[in-house]
PDB file of C-alpha atoms and ligand atoms in Angstrom:
ATOM      1  CA  LYS A1407     -61.109 124.357 -32.908  1.00  0.00           C
ATOM      2  CA  GLU A1408     -61.707 121.071 -31.549  1.00  0.00           C
ATOM      3  CA  PHE A1409     -65.300 121.055 -30.406  1.00  0.00           C
ATOM      4  CA  THR A1410     -68.167 122.725 -31.601  1.00  0.00           C
ATOM      5  CA  GLU A1411     -69.862 125.141 -28.890  1.00  0.00           C
ATOM      6  CA  ILE A1412     -73.561 125.041 -27.909  1.00  0.00           C
ATOM      7  CA  SER A1413     -75.623 127.549 -25.977  1.00  0.00           C
ATOM      8  CA  LEU A1414     -78.304 127.040 -23.425  1.00  0.00           C
ATOM      9  CA  LYS A1415     -81.171 127.653 -25.921  1.00  0.00           C
ATOM     10  CA  ASP A1416     -80.018 124.999 -28.179  1.00  0.00           C
ATOM     11  CA  ILE A1417     -79.155 122.384 -25.378  1.00  0.00           C
ATOM     12  CA  ASP A1418     -82.200 120.144 -25.492  1.00  0.00           C
ATOM     13  CA  GLN A1419     -82.296 119.932 -29.256  1.00  0.00           C
ATOM     14  CA  VAL A1420     -78.426 118.884 -29.442  1.00  0.00           C
ATOM     15  CA  ALA A1421     -78.607 116.588 -26.842  1.00  0.00           C
ATOM     16  CA  HIS A1422     -81.158 114.658 -28.922  1.00  0.00           C
ATOM     17  CA  SER A1423     -79.276 114.973 -31.991  1.00  0.00           C
ATOM     18  CA  SER A1424     -75.849 114.828 -31.111  1.00  0.00           C
ATOM     19  CA  PHE A1425     -75.163 113.425 -27.622  1.00  0.00           C
ATOM     20  CA  PRO A1426     -73.841 109.891 -27.227  1.00  0.00           C
ATOM     21  CA  LEU A1427     -76.130 107.733 -25.108  1.00  0.00           C
ATOM     22  CA  CYS A1428     -74.099 107.741 -22.148  1.00  0.00           C
ATOM     23  CA  MET A1429     -74.644 111.542 -22.121  1.00  0.00           C
ATOM     24  CA  ARG A1430     -78.205 111.621 -23.336  1.00  0.00           C
ATOM     25  CA  HIS A1431     -78.819 109.121 -20.644  1.00  0.00           C
ATOM     26  CA  LEU A1432     -77.454 111.623 -17.892  1.00  0.00           C
ATOM     27  CA  PHE A1433     -79.235 114.553 -19.571  1.00  0.00           C
ATOM     28  CA  GLU A1434     -82.509 112.803 -19.648  1.00  0.00           C
ATOM     29  CA  LYS A1435     -82.347 111.560 -15.843  1.00  0.00           C
ATOM     30  CA  LEU A1436     -81.201 115.241 -14.812  1.00  0.00           C
ATOM     31  CA  ARG A1437     -84.344 116.624 -16.673  1.00  0.00           C
ATOM     32  CA  GLU A1438     -86.624 114.023 -15.118  1.00  0.00           C
ATOM     33  CA  ASN A1439     -85.139 113.767 -11.399  1.00  0.00           C
ATOM     34  CA  HIS A1440     -83.656 117.531 -11.184  1.00  0.00           C
ATOM     35  CA  HIS A1441     -80.839 115.830  -9.644  1.00  0.00           C
ATOM     36  CA  LEU A1442     -77.701 113.730 -10.710  1.00  0.00           C
ATOM     37  CA  LYS A1443     -75.371 111.988  -8.184  1.00  0.00           C
ATOM     38  CA  HIS A1444     -71.745 113.031  -8.087  1.00  0.00           C
ATOM     39  CA  GLY A1445     -70.460 111.000 -10.759  1.00  0.00           C
ATOM     40  CA  GLY A1446     -73.232 111.862 -12.870  1.00  0.00           C
ATOM     41  CA  ARG A1447     -72.505 115.627 -12.402  1.00  0.00           C
ATOM     42  CA  MET A1448     -68.695 115.244 -13.292  1.00  0.00           C
ATOM     43  CA  GLN A1449     -69.448 112.915 -16.414  1.00  0.00           C
ATOM     44  CA  LEU A1450     -72.183 115.354 -17.822  1.00  0.00           C
ATOM     45  CA  GLY A1451     -70.815 118.509 -16.444  1.00  0.00           C
ATOM     46  CA  LEU A1452     -67.149 118.070 -17.762  1.00  0.00           C
ATOM     47  CA  PHE A1453     -68.651 116.726 -21.295  1.00  0.00           C
ATOM     48  CA  LEU A1454     -70.823 119.974 -21.436  1.00  0.00           C
ATOM     49  CA  LYS A1455     -67.849 121.986 -20.680  1.00  0.00           C
ATOM     50  CA  GLY A1456     -66.216 120.241 -23.540  1.00  0.00           C
ATOM     51  CA  VAL A1457     -68.987 121.145 -25.954  1.00  0.00           C
ATOM     52  CA  GLY A1458     -68.646 124.562 -25.351  1.00  0.00           C
ATOM     53  CA  LEU A1459     -71.189 125.622 -22.433  1.00  0.00           C
ATOM     54  CA  ASN A1460     -69.459 128.404 -20.892  1.00  0.00           C
ATOM     55  CA  LEU A1461     -69.468 128.752 -17.050  1.00  0.00           C
ATOM     56  CA  GLU A1462     -72.158 131.450 -16.553  1.00  0.00           C
ATOM     57  CA  ASP A1463     -74.615 129.229 -18.656  1.00  0.00           C
ATOM     58  CA  ALA A1464     -73.576 125.911 -16.819  1.00  0.00           C
ATOM     59  CA  LEU A1465     -74.455 127.368 -13.639  1.00  0.00           C
ATOM     60  CA  VAL A1466     -77.936 128.685 -14.950  1.00  0.00           C
ATOM     61  CA  PHE A1467     -78.286 125.085 -16.499  1.00  0.00           C
ATOM     62  CA  TRP A1468     -77.409 123.156 -13.303  1.00  0.00           C
ATOM     63  CA  LYS A1469     -79.304 125.528 -11.126  1.00  0.00           C
ATOM     64  CA  ALA A1470     -82.754 125.562 -13.051  1.00  0.00           C
ATOM     65  CA  GLU A1471     -82.674 121.653 -12.437  1.00  0.00           C
ATOM     66  CA  PHE A1472     -81.415 121.308  -8.931  1.00  0.00           C
ATOM     67  CA  SER A1473     -83.509 124.152  -7.585  1.00  0.00           C
ATOM     68  CA  LYS A1474     -86.626 122.298  -8.547  1.00  0.00           C
ATOM     69  CA  LYS A1475     -85.446 119.364  -6.477  1.00  0.00           C
ATOM     70  CA  VAL A1476     -83.319 120.908  -3.582  1.00  0.00           C
ATOM     71  CA  GLY A1477     -84.199 124.416  -3.862  1.00  0.00           C
ATOM     72  CA  ALA A1478     -82.033 127.615  -5.100  1.00  0.00           C
ATOM     73  CA  GLU A1479     -80.249 128.353  -1.951  1.00  0.00           C
ATOM     74  CA  ARG A1480     -79.119 124.789  -1.412  1.00  0.00           C
ATOM     75  CA  PHE A1481     -77.762 124.707  -4.952  1.00  0.00           C
ATOM     76  CA  ASP A1482     -75.810 127.952  -4.260  1.00  0.00           C
ATOM     77  CA  LYS A1483     -74.519 126.597  -1.113  1.00  0.00           C
ATOM     78  CA  GLU A1484     -73.841 122.935  -2.046  1.00  0.00           C
ATOM     79  CA  TYR A1485     -73.521 122.402  -5.601  1.00  0.00           C
ATOM     80  CA  ALA A1486     -72.521 125.711  -7.515  1.00  0.00           C
ATOM     81  CA  TYR A1487     -69.166 125.184  -5.910  1.00  0.00           C
ATOM     82  CA  THR A1488     -68.708 121.893  -7.967  1.00  0.00           C
ATOM     83  CA  VAL A1489     -69.712 123.580 -11.225  1.00  0.00           C
ATOM     84  CA  ARG A1490     -66.990 126.106 -10.473  1.00  0.00           C
ATOM     85  CA  HIS A1491     -64.708 123.809  -9.643  1.00  0.00           C
ATOM     86  CA  ASN A1492     -65.222 121.804 -13.159  1.00  0.00           C
ATOM     87  CA  TYR A1493     -64.364 125.098 -14.878  1.00  0.00           C
ATOM     88  CA  GLY A1494     -61.342 125.438 -12.639  1.00  0.00           C
ATOM     89  CA  LYS A1495     -62.661 128.400 -10.808  1.00  0.00           C
ATOM     90  CA  GLU A1496     -62.165 126.624  -7.186  1.00  0.00           C
ATOM     91  CA  GLY A1497     -59.790 124.800  -5.115  1.00  0.00           C
ATOM     92  CA  LYS A1498     -56.718 123.880  -7.004  1.00  0.00           C
ATOM     93  CA  ARG A1499     -57.900 125.672 -10.266  1.00  0.00           C
ATOM     94  CA  THR A1500     -57.269 122.707 -12.464  1.00  0.00           C
ATOM     95  CA  ASP A1501     -58.926 122.880 -15.514  1.00  0.00           C
ATOM     96  CA  TYR A1502     -60.295 119.566 -15.665  1.00  0.00           C
ATOM     97  CA  THR A1503     -60.958 117.711 -19.002  1.00  0.00           C
ATOM     98  CA  PRO A1504     -64.024 115.733 -20.119  1.00  0.00           C
ATOM     99  CA  TYR A1505     -63.827 111.959 -19.462  1.00  0.00           C
ATOM    100  CA  GLY A1506     -62.836 109.666 -22.326  1.00  0.00           C
ATOM    101  CA  CYS A1507     -64.703 106.622 -23.223  1.00  0.00           C
ATOM    102  CA  GLN A1508     -62.131 104.454 -21.309  1.00  0.00           C
ATOM    103  CA  LYS A1509     -62.546 105.980 -18.247  1.00  0.00           C
ATOM    104  CA  ILE A1510     -66.377 105.960 -18.337  1.00  0.00           C
ATOM    105  CA  ILE A1511     -66.482 102.536 -19.468  1.00  0.00           C
ATOM    106  CA  SER A1512     -64.189 101.335 -16.307  1.00  0.00           C
ATOM    107  CA  SER A1513     -66.333 103.739 -13.837  1.00  0.00           C
ATOM    108  CA  THR A1514     -68.607 101.400 -11.600  1.00  0.00           C
ATOM    109  CA  PRO A1515     -71.770 103.132 -10.925  1.00  0.00           C
ATOM    110  CA  GLY A1516     -73.893 102.148  -7.907  1.00  0.00           C
ATOM    111  CA  VAL A1517     -77.504 101.942  -7.046  1.00  0.00           C
ATOM    112  CA  GLY A1518     -79.163 105.359  -8.125  1.00  0.00           C
ATOM    113  CA  ASP A1519     -76.133 106.336 -10.426  1.00  0.00           C
ATOM    114  CA  HIS A1520     -76.568 107.291 -14.011  1.00  0.00           C
ATOM    115  CA  HIS A1521     -73.100 107.671 -15.176  1.00  0.00           C
ATOM    116  CA  GLY A1522     -70.890 105.182 -16.779  1.00  0.00           C
ATOM    117  CA  CYS A1523     -71.243 103.814 -20.524  1.00  0.00           C
ATOM    118  CA  PRO A1524     -74.697 102.366 -21.232  1.00  0.00           C
ATOM    119  CA  TYR A1525     -73.122  99.725 -23.676  1.00  0.00           C
ATOM    120  CA  ARG A1526     -71.443  98.270 -20.663  1.00  0.00           C
ATOM    121  CA  HIS A1527     -73.694  99.065 -17.687  1.00  0.00           C
ATOM    122  CA  PHE A1528     -77.192  98.718 -18.848  1.00  0.00           C
ATOM    123  CA  SER A1529     -79.033  95.414 -18.888  1.00  0.00           C
ATOM    124  CA  GLU A1530     -79.553  94.317 -22.475  1.00  0.00           C
ATOM    125  CA  ASP A1531     -83.293  94.991 -22.494  1.00  0.00           C
ATOM    126  CA  ASN A1532     -82.766  98.512 -21.183  1.00  0.00           C
ATOM    127  CA  LEU A1533     -80.036  98.975 -23.994  1.00  0.00           C
ATOM    128  CA  ARG A1534     -82.470  97.806 -26.585  1.00  0.00           C
ATOM    129  CA  ALA A1535     -85.067 100.144 -25.414  1.00  0.00           C
ATOM    130  CA  ALA A1536     -82.602 103.247 -25.141  1.00  0.00           C
ATOM    131  CA  LEU A1537     -81.412 102.382 -28.598  1.00  0.00           C
ATOM    132  CA  GLY A1538     -84.986 102.024 -29.990  1.00  0.00           C
ATOM    133  CA  LYS A1539     -85.721 105.634 -28.470  1.00  0.00           C
ATOM    134  CA  MET A1540     -82.668 106.825 -30.288  1.00  0.00           C
ATOM    135  CA  GLY A1541     -84.421 105.571 -33.563  1.00  0.00           C
ATOM    136  CA  VAL A1542     -82.103 102.434 -34.189  1.00  0.00           C
ATOM    137  CA  SER A1543     -83.882  99.167 -34.905  1.00  0.00           C
ATOM    138  CA  GLY A1544     -83.588  95.833 -37.095  1.00  0.00           C
ATOM    139  CA  ARG A1545     -80.508  94.542 -38.118  1.00  0.00           C
ATOM    140  CA  ALA A1546     -78.539  97.571 -36.608  1.00  0.00           C
ATOM    141  CA  LEU A1547     -79.740  97.370 -33.317  1.00  0.00           C
ATOM    142  CA  ASP A1548     -79.056  93.472 -33.279  1.00  0.00           C
ATOM    143  CA  ASP A1549     -75.632  94.184 -34.182  1.00  0.00           C
ATOM    144  CA  ILE A1550     -75.014  96.847 -31.672  1.00  0.00           C
ATOM    145  CA  ILE A1551     -76.027  94.474 -28.912  1.00  0.00           C
ATOM    146  CA  GLU A1552     -73.993  91.735 -30.291  1.00  0.00           C
ATOM    147  CA  LYS A1553     -70.912  94.057 -30.022  1.00  0.00           C
ATOM    148  CA  ALA A1554     -72.053  95.131 -26.320  1.00  0.00           C
ATOM    149  CA  ARG A1555     -72.388  91.485 -25.658  1.00  0.00           C
ATOM    150  CA  LYS A1556     -68.921  90.867 -26.763  1.00  0.00           C
ATOM    151  CA  GLN A1557     -67.577  93.928 -24.624  1.00  0.00           C
ATOM    152  CA  HIS A1558     -66.786  95.966 -27.751  1.00  0.00           C
ATOM    153  CA  TYR A1559     -68.316  98.813 -25.963  1.00  0.00           C
ATOM    154  CA  GLN A1560     -66.988 101.737 -28.299  1.00  0.00           C
ATOM    155  CA  LEU A1561     -67.518  99.725 -31.333  1.00  0.00           C
ATOM    156  CA  ALA A1562     -71.124  99.504 -30.290  1.00  0.00           C
ATOM    157  CA  CYS A1563     -71.230 102.890 -29.788  1.00  0.00           C
ATOM    158  CA  THR A1564     -69.769 103.940 -33.240  1.00  0.00           C
ATOM    159  CA  LEU A1565     -72.222 101.550 -34.904  1.00  0.00           C
ATOM    160  CA  THR A1566     -75.088 103.604 -33.022  1.00  0.00           C
ATOM    161  CA  PHE A1567     -73.473 106.865 -34.579  1.00  0.00           C
ATOM    162  CA  GLU A1568     -73.512 105.173 -37.877  1.00  0.00           C
ATOM    163  CA  ALA A1569     -76.985 103.901 -37.912  1.00  0.00           C
ATOM    164  CA  ILE A1570     -78.202 107.280 -36.598  1.00  0.00           C
ATOM    165  CA  HIS A1571     -76.419 109.642 -38.861  1.00  0.00           C
ATOM    166  CA  ALA A1572     -76.759 107.087 -41.895  1.00  0.00           C
ATOM    167  CA  THR A1573     -72.847 107.356 -42.581  1.00  0.00           C
ATOM    168  CA  SER A1574     -69.618 105.638 -42.007  1.00  0.00           C
ATOM    169  CA  CYS A1575     -67.425 106.736 -38.942  1.00  0.00           C
ATOM    170  CA  ASP A1576     -64.155 105.519 -39.846  1.00  0.00           C
ATOM    171  CA  SER A1577     -62.012 107.087 -37.020  1.00  0.00           C
ATOM    172  CA  GLY A1578     -64.283 105.054 -34.487  1.00  0.00           C
ATOM    173  CA  ILE A1579     -65.599 106.746 -31.244  1.00  0.00           C
ATOM    174  CA  ASN A1580     -63.371 106.739 -28.256  1.00  0.00           C
ATOM    175  CA  HIS A1581     -64.608 109.949 -26.820  1.00  0.00           C
ATOM    176  CA  PRO A1582     -68.043 111.483 -25.808  1.00  0.00           C
ATOM    177  CA  ASN A1583     -66.846 114.840 -27.088  1.00  0.00           C
ATOM    178  CA  LEU A1584     -65.748 113.405 -30.428  1.00  0.00           C
ATOM    179  CA  TYR A1585     -69.022 111.547 -31.039  1.00  0.00           C
ATOM    180  CA  PHE A1586     -70.600 115.070 -30.376  1.00  0.00           C
ATOM    181  CA  SER A1587     -68.226 116.985 -32.728  1.00  0.00           C
ATOM    182  CA  GLU A1588     -68.369 114.252 -35.410  1.00  0.00           C
ATOM    183  CA  SER A1589     -72.208 114.462 -35.227  1.00  0.00           C
ATOM    184  CA  GLN A1590     -72.289 118.186 -35.470  1.00  0.00           C
ATOM    185  CA  LYS A1591     -70.079 118.201 -38.546  1.00  0.00           C
ATOM    186  CA  ILE A1592     -72.518 116.196 -40.271  1.00  0.00           C
ATOM    187  CA  LEU A1593     -75.672 117.861 -39.077  1.00  0.00           C
ATOM    188  CA  GLN A1594     -74.418 121.422 -39.108  1.00  0.00           C
ATOM    189  CA  PRO A1595     -71.849 121.426 -41.576  1.00  0.00           C
TER     190      PRO A1595
HETATM  191 FE1  LIG B1065     -70.253 107.140 -23.948  1.00  0.00          FE
HETATM  192 FE2  LIG B1065     -67.850 106.120 -25.040  1.00  0.00          FE
HETATM  193 FE3  LIG B1065     -69.960 104.612 -23.956  1.00  0.00          FE
HETATM  194 FE4  LIG B1065     -70.070 105.915 -26.379  1.00  0.00          FE
HETATM  195  S1  LIG B1065     -68.681 104.182 -25.992  1.00  0.00           S
HETATM  196  S2  LIG B1065     -71.872 105.618 -24.634  1.00  0.00           S
HETATM  197  S3  LIG B1065     -69.307 107.831 -25.877  1.00  0.00           S
HETATM  198  S4  LIG B1065     -68.653 106.116 -22.957  1.00  0.00           S
END
């Protein structure tokens, strides 16, 4: 199987240990604001589907957060559809695949949006702070910032992976779900 599976009870722990920065950011913002705009719901929602969160758990997960903001009823009316839609259960019943880095990097998040690639879309100060929170510091941090500055976003992400996992990642990161599965391979072999 391509991706490791996760269950709802482990989600905070694996988000902390194995999500790439783009998904950690969305995850934290969702927990903080109990809401994400459309672009964020798509980017994180499809990623979570890719890491093996099943539809039933996904509905519980999104509803628990959104209910705190908009209420359970409005979630059922306005948002549950999108979750099911991502799993191919509504509309054209397309089974949507998680976004790769290129698509995320070339997205254009607006004000109040939290999707996108932090290596491209964060200010340098915010990127430094976010990496610091992930436990990256010193020379490694400077190298990552330098790569991001030179617009080598996926390389910056690969260096982050290597710094956090204290190992090399020769294949490089070109997909958030690859970041996740490579991380899980190391942490839960
Ligand atoms: Fe996410 Fe890819 Fe950017 Fe890494 S390089 S933060 S996986 S979009």
